[in-house]
Coordinates of C-alpha atoms and ligand atoms in Angstrom, one line a residue:
M288 CA 10.7 -21.2 4.3
D289 CA 8.6 -19.4 7.2
K290 CA 5.0 -20.2 8.3
F291 CA 2.7 -19.0 10.7
I292 CA 0.6 -21.4 12.7
I293 CA -2.3 -20.1 14.1
N294 CA -4.5 -21.7 16.7
G295 CA -8.1 -19.9 16.2
K296 CA -11.4 -19.2 17.5
K297 CA -9.9 -16.1 19.7
R298 CA -11.6 -13.0 19.8
L299 CA -9.4 -10.2 19.5
T300 CA -9.8 -7.5 22.3
G301 CA -6.9 -4.2 23.1
E302 CA -5.2 -1.6 21.4
V303 CA -2.9 -1.5 18.5
T304 CA -0.8 1.2 17.3
I305 CA -0.4 1.7 13.5
N306 CA 3.0 2.0 12.2
G307 CA 3.9 4.6 8.8
A308 CA 2.2 4.0 5.4
K309 CA 4.2 1.5 3.1
N310 CA 2.5 3.1 -0.1
A311 CA 3.6 6.6 0.9
A312 CA 7.2 5.2 1.8
V313 CA 7.8 3.6 -1.1
A314 CA 7.5 6.7 -2.9
I315 CA 9.5 9.1 -0.1
L316 CA 12.6 7.4 -0.2
P317 CA 12.6 7.7 -3.9
A318 CA 11.8 11.5 -3.7
T319 CA 14.9 11.8 -1.4
L320 CA 16.7 11.4 -4.8
L321 CA 15.5 15.0 -5.9
V322 CA 17.0 16.3 -2.9
N323 CA 20.5 17.9 -2.7
G324 CA 21.1 17.3 1.0
V325 CA 20.3 15.4 4.0
C326 CA 16.6 14.1 4.8
T327 CA 15.5 12.8 8.2
I328 CA 12.7 10.4 7.5
E329 CA 10.3 9.3 10.6
N330 CA 7.9 7.0 11.2
L331 CA 9.2 4.6 8.4
P332 CA 7.6 1.2 8.9
N333 CA 10.3 -1.9 9.3
I334 CA 9.6 -3.9 6.2
S335 CA 10.9 -5.9 3.7
D336 CA 9.9 -3.4 0.9
I337 CA 11.4 -0.5 2.5
N338 CA 14.7 -2.7 3.2
I339 CA 15.3 -3.5 -0.6
Y340 CA 14.3 0.2 -1.1
C341 CA 17.3 1.5 0.8
D342 CA 19.9 -1.2 -0.9
I343 CA 18.9 0.1 -4.3
L344 CA 19.4 3.8 -3.3
K345 CA 22.8 2.7 -1.8
T346 CA 24.1 1.6 -5.0
L347 CA 23.2 4.7 -6.7
G348 CA 25.7 6.3 -4.2
V349 CA 23.0 7.5 -1.2
K350 CA 24.3 7.4 2.3
I351 CA 21.7 5.9 4.8
T352 CA 21.9 5.5 8.6
Q353 CA 19.4 3.9 10.9
I354 CA 18.9 6.5 13.9
G355 CA 16.1 5.0 15.4
P356 CA 14.1 1.7 15.3
N357 CA 11.4 3.9 12.5
T358 CA 13.9 6.9 11.6
I359 CA 16.6 7.2 8.9
E360 CA 19.1 9.6 7.7
V361 CA 19.4 10.1 3.9
D362 CA 22.4 11.9 2.3
T363 CA 21.5 12.3 -1.3
T364 CA 24.3 14.9 -1.5
K365 CA 26.6 12.8 -3.6
I366 CA 24.7 10.5 -6.2
S367 CA 25.9 8.5 -9.0
C368 CA 23.7 8.7 -12.1
I369 CA 23.9 5.5 -13.3
D370 CA 21.6 2.5 -14.1
A371 CA 19.5 1.0 -11.1
P372 CA 20.2 -2.3 -10.5
L373 CA 18.0 -4.2 -12.9
D374 CA 17.6 -7.5 -10.6
M375 CA 16.3 -5.4 -7.7
T376 CA 14.1 -2.9 -9.1
S377 CA 12.3 -6.0 -11.1
K378 CA 11.4 -7.3 -7.8
F379 CA 8.8 -4.8 -6.8
R380 CA 6.3 -2.0 -8.3
A381 CA 7.3 0.5 -6.7
S382 CA 10.6 0.5 -7.7
Y383 CA 9.3 2.4 -10.9
Y384 CA 9.2 5.9 -8.9
L385 CA 12.8 5.8 -9.3
I386 CA 12.0 6.9 -13.0
G387 CA 10.4 10.2 -12.3
A388 CA 12.9 10.6 -9.4
L389 CA 16.2 9.9 -11.6
L390 CA 14.7 11.9 -14.6
G391 CA 14.1 15.2 -12.0
R392 CA 17.7 14.9 -10.7
C393 CA 19.9 13.0 -13.5
H394 CA 17.8 13.6 -16.6
R395 CA 18.1 9.7 -17.2
A396 CA 16.8 6.6 -15.4
V397 CA 17.3 3.1 -16.2
V398 CA 15.2 0.7 -14.2
G399 CA 14.0 -3.0 -14.2
M400 CA 10.4 -3.8 -15.6
P401 CA 8.5 -3.3 -11.9
G402 CA 7.4 -7.0 -10.6
G403 CA 5.9 -7.1 -6.9
C404 CA 2.6 -8.9 -6.4
Q405 CA 0.7 -10.7 -8.6
L406 CA -2.5 -8.9 -9.0
G407 CA -3.0 -8.6 -12.7
A408 CA -1.2 -6.9 -15.4
R409 CA 0.8 -3.7 -14.5
P410 CA 0.8 -1.7 -17.4
I411 CA 2.7 1.2 -17.2
D412 CA 1.5 3.4 -20.0
Q413 CA 0.0 6.6 -18.1
H414 CA 3.4 6.9 -16.5
A415 CA 5.3 7.2 -19.7
K416 CA 2.9 9.4 -21.2
A417 CA 3.6 11.9 -18.4
F418 CA 7.0 11.3 -18.7
E419 CA 6.9 12.1 -22.6
A420 CA 4.6 15.2 -21.9
L421 CA 7.3 16.6 -19.7
G422 CA 10.2 16.0 -22.7
A423 CA 11.8 13.0 -21.9
T424 CA 12.2 10.1 -24.4
V425 CA 10.8 6.6 -22.9
E426 CA 11.5 3.1 -24.3
I427 CA 10.5 0.0 -23.0
G428 CA 11.9 -3.3 -23.7
Q429 CA 14.3 -6.4 -22.7
G430 CA 12.9 -6.1 -19.1
K431 CA 14.0 -2.6 -18.2
I432 CA 12.1 0.9 -18.8
Q433 CA 14.7 3.5 -20.3
A434 CA 13.9 7.6 -20.2
T435 CA 16.4 10.5 -21.0
T436 CA 15.8 14.2 -21.7
D437 CA 18.1 17.2 -21.9
K438 CA 15.5 18.7 -19.8
L439 CA 12.3 18.7 -18.5
I440 CA 9.8 21.3 -19.5
G441 CA 6.4 21.9 -17.5
N442 CA 3.1 20.7 -19.6
S443 CA -0.2 19.9 -19.1
I444 CA -0.8 16.3 -18.1
Y445 CA -4.2 14.5 -18.7
F446 CA -4.6 10.7 -17.3
D447 CA -6.7 8.7 -19.0
I448 CA -7.5 6.3 -15.8
V449 CA -6.8 7.1 -12.3
S450 CA -3.6 5.8 -11.3
V451 CA -1.7 6.4 -8.3
G452 CA 1.8 5.3 -9.5
A453 CA 1.4 7.6 -12.6
T454 CA 0.4 10.4 -10.8
I455 CA 3.0 10.2 -8.0
N456 CA 5.7 9.4 -10.9
A457 CA 4.2 12.9 -12.8
I458 CA 4.6 15.0 -9.5
L459 CA 8.5 13.3 -9.1
A460 CA 9.1 14.5 -12.7
A461 CA 7.8 18.0 -12.4
V462 CA 9.4 19.1 -9.3
L463 CA 12.8 20.3 -10.6
A464 CA 10.9 20.7 -14.2
E465 CA 11.2 24.1 -16.0
G466 CA 8.0 26.2 -15.5
V467 CA 4.4 24.9 -15.0
T468 CA 2.7 21.2 -14.9
V469 CA -1.0 20.6 -14.3
I470 CA -1.8 17.0 -13.9
E471 CA -5.5 16.5 -14.7
N472 CA -7.7 13.3 -13.4
A473 CA -5.0 12.7 -10.8
A474 CA -5.4 10.0 -8.2
K475 CA -6.4 11.5 -4.8
E476 CA -4.9 8.6 -2.7
P477 CA -3.6 9.8 1.5
H478 CA 0.0 8.6 0.2
I479 CA -0.1 11.0 -3.0
V480 CA -0.9 13.6 -0.3
D481 CA 1.7 12.5 1.9
V482 CA 4.6 12.4 -0.8
A483 CA 3.7 16.0 -1.9
N484 CA 3.9 17.1 1.5
F485 CA 7.3 15.5 2.0
L486 CA 8.3 17.3 -1.1
I487 CA 7.0 20.9 -0.3
T488 CA 8.5 20.1 3.4
M489 CA 12.1 20.1 0.9
G490 CA 10.9 23.1 -0.8
A491 CA 8.8 21.9 -3.7
D492 CA 6.0 24.3 -4.9
I493 CA 2.8 21.8 -5.5
H494 CA -0.5 22.5 -5.0
G495 CA -3.9 20.6 -5.2
A496 CA -2.5 17.1 -4.0
G497 CA -5.4 15.0 -2.7
T498 CA -7.6 16.8 -5.5
D499 CA -7.9 15.5 -9.0
I500 CA -6.1 18.7 -10.3
I501 CA -2.7 19.0 -9.2
K502 CA -0.1 22.0 -10.0
I503 CA 3.3 22.0 -9.8
T504 CA 5.7 25.1 -10.3
G505 CA 9.3 23.8 -10.9
V506 CA 12.1 25.1 -8.5
K507 CA 15.4 25.1 -9.2
E508 CA 16.9 22.8 -5.9
L509 CA 14.8 21.0 -3.2
H510 CA 16.7 21.3 -0.1
G511 CA 16.9 18.7 3.0
G512 CA 14.7 18.4 5.9
S513 CA 12.6 16.0 8.4
Y514 CA 9.6 14.3 7.8
S515 CA 7.3 11.9 9.3
V516 CA 5.3 9.2 7.2
V517 CA 1.5 9.4 7.6
P518 CA 0.2 6.7 9.6
D519 CA -0.9 3.3 7.1
Q520 CA -4.6 3.6 6.4
I521 CA -4.7 0.0 4.7
E522 CA -2.7 -1.5 8.3
A523 CA -5.6 0.5 10.0
G524 CA -8.1 -1.3 8.1
T525 CA -7.0 -4.3 8.5
F526 CA -7.1 -4.1 12.1
M527 CA -10.5 -2.6 12.1
L528 CA -11.7 -5.9 10.1
A529 CA -9.8 -8.4 12.2
A530 CA -12.3 -6.9 15.0
V531 CA -15.2 -7.3 13.2
A532 CA -14.1 -11.0 11.7
T533 CA -13.6 -12.3 14.9
R534 CA -16.4 -10.3 16.8
G535 CA -14.0 -8.7 18.7
D536 CA -13.2 -5.2 20.3
I537 CA -10.2 -3.1 19.0
T538 CA -8.7 0.2 19.5
I539 CA -6.8 1.5 16.7
K540 CA -4.0 4.1 17.8
N541 CA -2.1 6.8 15.3
C542 CA -4.5 6.5 12.3
I543 CA -6.0 9.2 10.3
T544 CA -9.5 8.5 11.2
K545 CA -10.9 10.4 7.7
H546 CA -9.2 8.3 5.4
L547 CA -11.1 5.1 6.8
D548 CA -14.2 6.6 6.4
P549 CA -15.0 4.4 3.3
L550 CA -14.3 1.3 5.4
S551 CA -16.3 2.9 8.6
A552 CA -19.5 3.4 6.6
K553 CA -19.2 -0.1 5.7
I554 CA -18.7 -1.5 8.6
E555 CA -21.4 0.0 10.4
E556 CA -23.6 -1.3 7.5
M557 CA -22.7 -4.7 8.4
G558 CA -23.9 -3.9 12.3
A559 CA -20.5 -3.6 13.6
H560 CA -19.3 -0.5 15.4
V561 CA -16.9 2.3 14.7
E562 CA -16.5 5.1 17.0
E563 CA -14.3 8.1 16.5
I564 CA -12.1 8.8 20.0
N565 CA -10.3 11.5 18.4
G566 CA -8.4 12.3 14.9
D567 CA -6.2 9.8 15.5
T568 CA -7.7 6.8 17.3
L569 CA -10.7 4.7 16.2
R570 CA -12.4 1.7 18.2
V571 CA -14.1 -1.1 16.3
W572 CA -16.4 -3.9 18.1
C573 CA -18.8 -6.4 16.8
D574 CA -21.1 -8.2 19.2
E575 CA -23.2 -10.4 16.7
R576 CA -22.8 -11.7 12.7
P577 CA -22.4 -9.4 10.5
K578 CA -24.9 -8.5 8.1
K579 CA -24.2 -8.7 4.2
V580 CA -22.8 -6.2 2.3
N581 CA -21.6 -5.4 -1.4
I582 CA -18.6 -3.9 -2.3
K583 CA -16.8 -2.7 -5.2
T584 CA -13.2 -1.1 -5.1
L585 CA -12.3 2.1 -6.4
P586 CA -9.7 4.7 -6.5
Y587 CA -9.8 7.0 -2.9
P588 CA -12.3 8.3 -1.6
G589 CA -13.9 4.7 -3.1
F590 CA -13.5 1.4 -1.0
P591 CA -9.5 0.7 -1.3
T592 CA -8.9 -2.3 -3.5
D593 CA -5.9 -2.9 -0.6
L594 CA -8.6 -3.9 2.0
Q595 CA -10.8 -6.0 -0.6
S596 CA -9.4 -9.2 0.7
Q597 CA -9.5 -8.6 4.5
M598 CA -13.0 -7.6 4.0
G599 CA -13.7 -10.9 2.2
V600 CA -12.9 -12.8 5.2
V601 CA -15.7 -11.1 7.0
L602 CA -18.2 -11.5 4.1
A603 CA -17.4 -15.4 4.3
T604 CA -19.0 -15.7 7.5
A605 CA -21.7 -13.1 7.3
E606 CA -25.5 -13.4 7.5
G607 CA -26.7 -13.6 4.1
T608 CA -25.1 -13.3 0.3
S609 CA -22.5 -10.5 -0.2
M610 CA -20.8 -9.7 -3.5
I611 CA -17.8 -7.8 -4.4
T612 CA -16.7 -6.4 -7.4
E613 CA -12.9 -5.9 -7.8
S614 CA -12.4 -2.8 -10.6
I615 CA -8.7 -2.1 -9.9
W616 CA -6.6 -5.4 -10.2
E617 CA -8.0 -8.5 -12.3
S618 CA -6.0 -11.0 -10.0
R619 CA -7.1 -10.1 -6.4
F620 CA -9.5 -12.9 -5.8
Q621 CA -6.6 -15.7 -5.4
Y622 CA -7.6 -16.0 -1.7
T623 CA -11.1 -17.2 -1.8
A624 CA -9.6 -20.5 -3.0
E625 CA -7.5 -20.7 -0.1
L626 CA -10.7 -19.5 2.3
N627 CA -12.8 -22.1 0.3
K628 CA -10.4 -24.5 2.0
M629 CA -11.4 -23.3 5.2
G630 CA -14.9 -23.9 4.7
A631 CA -16.2 -20.6 2.9
Q632 CA -18.5 -20.5 0.1
I633 CA -17.0 -18.1 -2.6
N634 CA -17.3 -18.3 -6.2
A635 CA -15.4 -15.5 -7.9
Q636 CA -15.6 -15.3 -11.9
G637 CA -13.5 -12.5 -13.3
K638 CA -14.1 -9.3 -11.7
V639 CA -16.8 -10.4 -9.5
A640 CA -16.9 -12.9 -6.3
I641 CA -20.5 -13.9 -4.3
F642 CA -19.9 -14.8 -1.0
E643 CA -22.6 -17.2 0.6
G644 CA -22.1 -16.6 4.2
V645 CA -21.2 -19.7 6.5
E646 CA -21.8 -20.1 9.9
E647 CA -17.7 -20.5 10.8
L648 CA -14.5 -21.3 8.8
Y649 CA -12.2 -23.9 10.1
G650 CA -8.3 -24.3 9.9
A651 CA -6.7 -25.5 6.9
P652 CA -3.4 -25.1 5.4
V653 CA -3.3 -22.0 3.0
A654 CA -0.8 -19.9 0.9
A655 CA -0.7 -16.4 0.7
S656 CA -0.8 -15.2 -2.9
D657 CA 0.3 -11.4 -2.4
L658 CA 0.6 -8.9 0.5
R659 CA -2.8 -8.1 1.4
A660 CA -4.2 -11.6 0.9
G661 CA -2.0 -12.5 3.4
A662 CA -3.1 -10.3 6.2
A663 CA -6.7 -11.7 5.3
L664 CA -5.5 -15.2 5.7
I665 CA -3.9 -14.3 9.1
I666 CA -7.3 -12.7 10.2
A667 CA -9.5 -15.6 8.7
G668 CA -7.1 -18.3 10.9
I669 CA -7.5 -16.4 13.9
A670 CA -11.3 -16.3 13.5
A671 CA -11.8 -20.3 12.2
N672 CA -12.3 -23.0 14.7
G673 CA -9.0 -25.1 14.5
I674 CA -5.3 -25.0 13.4
T675 CA -4.3 -22.9 10.4
E676 CA -1.1 -22.8 8.6
I677 CA 0.2 -20.0 6.6
S678 CA 2.8 -20.1 4.0
H679 CA 4.5 -17.7 1.6
L680 CA 5.0 -15.1 3.9
E681 CA 7.3 -13.1 2.3
Y682 CA 4.4 -11.6 0.8
I683 CA 3.3 -10.8 3.9
D684 CA 6.6 -9.1 5.3
R685 CA 6.5 -6.9 2.4
G686 CA 4.1 -4.4 4.0
Y687 CA 3.4 -5.3 7.9
E688 CA 5.8 -4.8 10.5
K689 CA 5.5 -7.2 13.3
I690 CA 2.2 -8.5 12.3
D691 CA 2.4 -11.3 14.4
E692 CA 3.3 -9.8 17.5
K693 CA 0.5 -7.2 17.0
F694 CA -2.0 -9.6 16.8
R695 CA -0.6 -11.7 19.3
A696 CA -0.9 -8.8 21.8
L697 CA -4.4 -8.5 20.7
G698 CA -4.9 -12.3 22.1
A699 CA -4.1 -14.1 19.0
D700 CA -2.3 -17.8 19.4
I701 CA 0.1 -17.4 16.4
K702 CA 3.5 -18.0 15.9
R703 CA 6.3 -18.1 13.0
I704 CA 8.0 -21.1 12.5
T705 CA 11.0 -22.0 10.2
E706 CA 11.2 -25.0 8.5
Ligands
UD1_859 C1 -3.1 0.4 -7.0 C2 -4.2 1.2 -6.2 C3 -3.4 1.6 -5.1 C4 -2.8 0.3 -4.3 C5 -2.1 -0.6 -5.1 C6 -1.3 -1.8 -4.6 C7 -5.9 2.2 -7.1 C8 -6.2 3.7 -8.1 N1 -4.7 2.2 -7.2 O1 -2.0 1.5 -6.9 O2 -4.8 2.1 -4.2 O3 -2.5 0.5 -2.9 O4 -2.5 -0.9 -6.3 O5 -2.6 -2.6 -4.3 O6 -6.9 1.8 -6.3 N2 -3.1 1.5 -14.7 C9 -2.5 1.4 -16.3 N3 -1.8 2.1 -17.0 C10 -1.0 2.9 -16.1 C11 -0.9 2.9 -14.8 C12 -2.3 1.8 -14.1 O7 -3.8 0.8 -17.3 O8 0.1 3.2 -16.6 C13 -4.3 0.5 -14.3 C14 -3.8 -0.7 -13.5 O9 -3.4 -1.7 -14.0 C15 -4.7 -0.5 -12.6 C16 -5.1 0.8 -12.6 O10 -4.6 1.4 -13.3 O11 -6.1 -1.3 -13.2 C17 -4.7 1.5 -11.1 O12 -3.4 1.3 -11.0 P1 -2.1 2.6 -10.2 O13 -3.3 3.4 -9.6 O14 -1.3 2.8 -11.0 O15 -1.9 1.1 -9.5 P2 -0.8 1.0 -8.0 O16 -0.2 2.6 -8.3 O17 -0.3 0.0 -8.1

């Protein structure tokens, strides 16, 4: 079991370059199954979720060749329309994108019930609703999801709630369907736009991704091509909040500044500073103790749930009493108990957490409970006085490439040890 050992109270300064977006990449990889040809995917983050996805695709007969540190070639010319391995697919949430992709390519899909970080119940009723609207039969039980159809036919899909996963799955299933599909109340996250752009590059006909109405006209076939994954909005936001939490000064390169607007607005409201250097670089700095703010997580362009815990670290030492309302995942406040071990005063009840800002955190042994909680604890450890020991790094490795190296380059004293 690996651990991070952090000797804290360091002010982070310098430059960091952001990798490709995990949340886009875990949908683009299964989307290659819809292509009859070879795709080159660049700017792919080197993280464990991507490695598992590549291993799953290989079991389906996909040939994957690493042609650079962050570039792979994916040959989906000959695939086997067999069940996806249940043990592997049930390990993480994004395996459910195999259903939309395999339905499109093979007209049948069998995938393990999605696992991943323990953020709360993970219903998939909206995914099933989309597949059924396009003519598939969906059965859920015995730890797996099965979807089959003779053919997929375009239709109207109106989602009851805004779901990133269901929106992407509906797009995947509709791309090769016969006729027109219109998705209403679609999610608008940057990674949805990125998956649509990947499919459009390969010959799909999709309009409106990034708005709440997406129109897909089915095409007969997708061809191969090259695509570069969008920069990771959440990784960029993690470093922005690390700058504020450590009263530091970080220049964040290779990000899409527009995607970070909901966070930049909050950082400025706290009295810290964000300067856009051009469309792909941001400087964030903080000279004094940030002021209290209230946050409510919402679908994009609201404040992202994936930055809630990193923001929680900032609020733990902000001046005054702040409140976070988590409206996406019910179990996303587990990190607050760990921060309280470090001297924070946070009271989390259900969807709401109240942060009584303290002057300073101190180091303590803590455990990551999910991917973003893990990133938050690293930031807390770097800001805190003394030594912090973080366990359960497997969560952090799922979604951040070389996070310890990147923080070290900014001045953190963090090392990874294997026990
Ligand atoms: C969600 C986040 C995404 C984040 C990811 C991992 C939103 C809208 N989505 O995406 O930004 O990167 O978690 O933290 O912020 N739901 C249903 N039925 C369904 C599907 C979802 O009720 O069929 C509910 C979920 O329980 C959840 C909400 O809808 O409360 C949003 O879920 P969804 O967007 O699908 O989750 P992810 O795609 O995992």
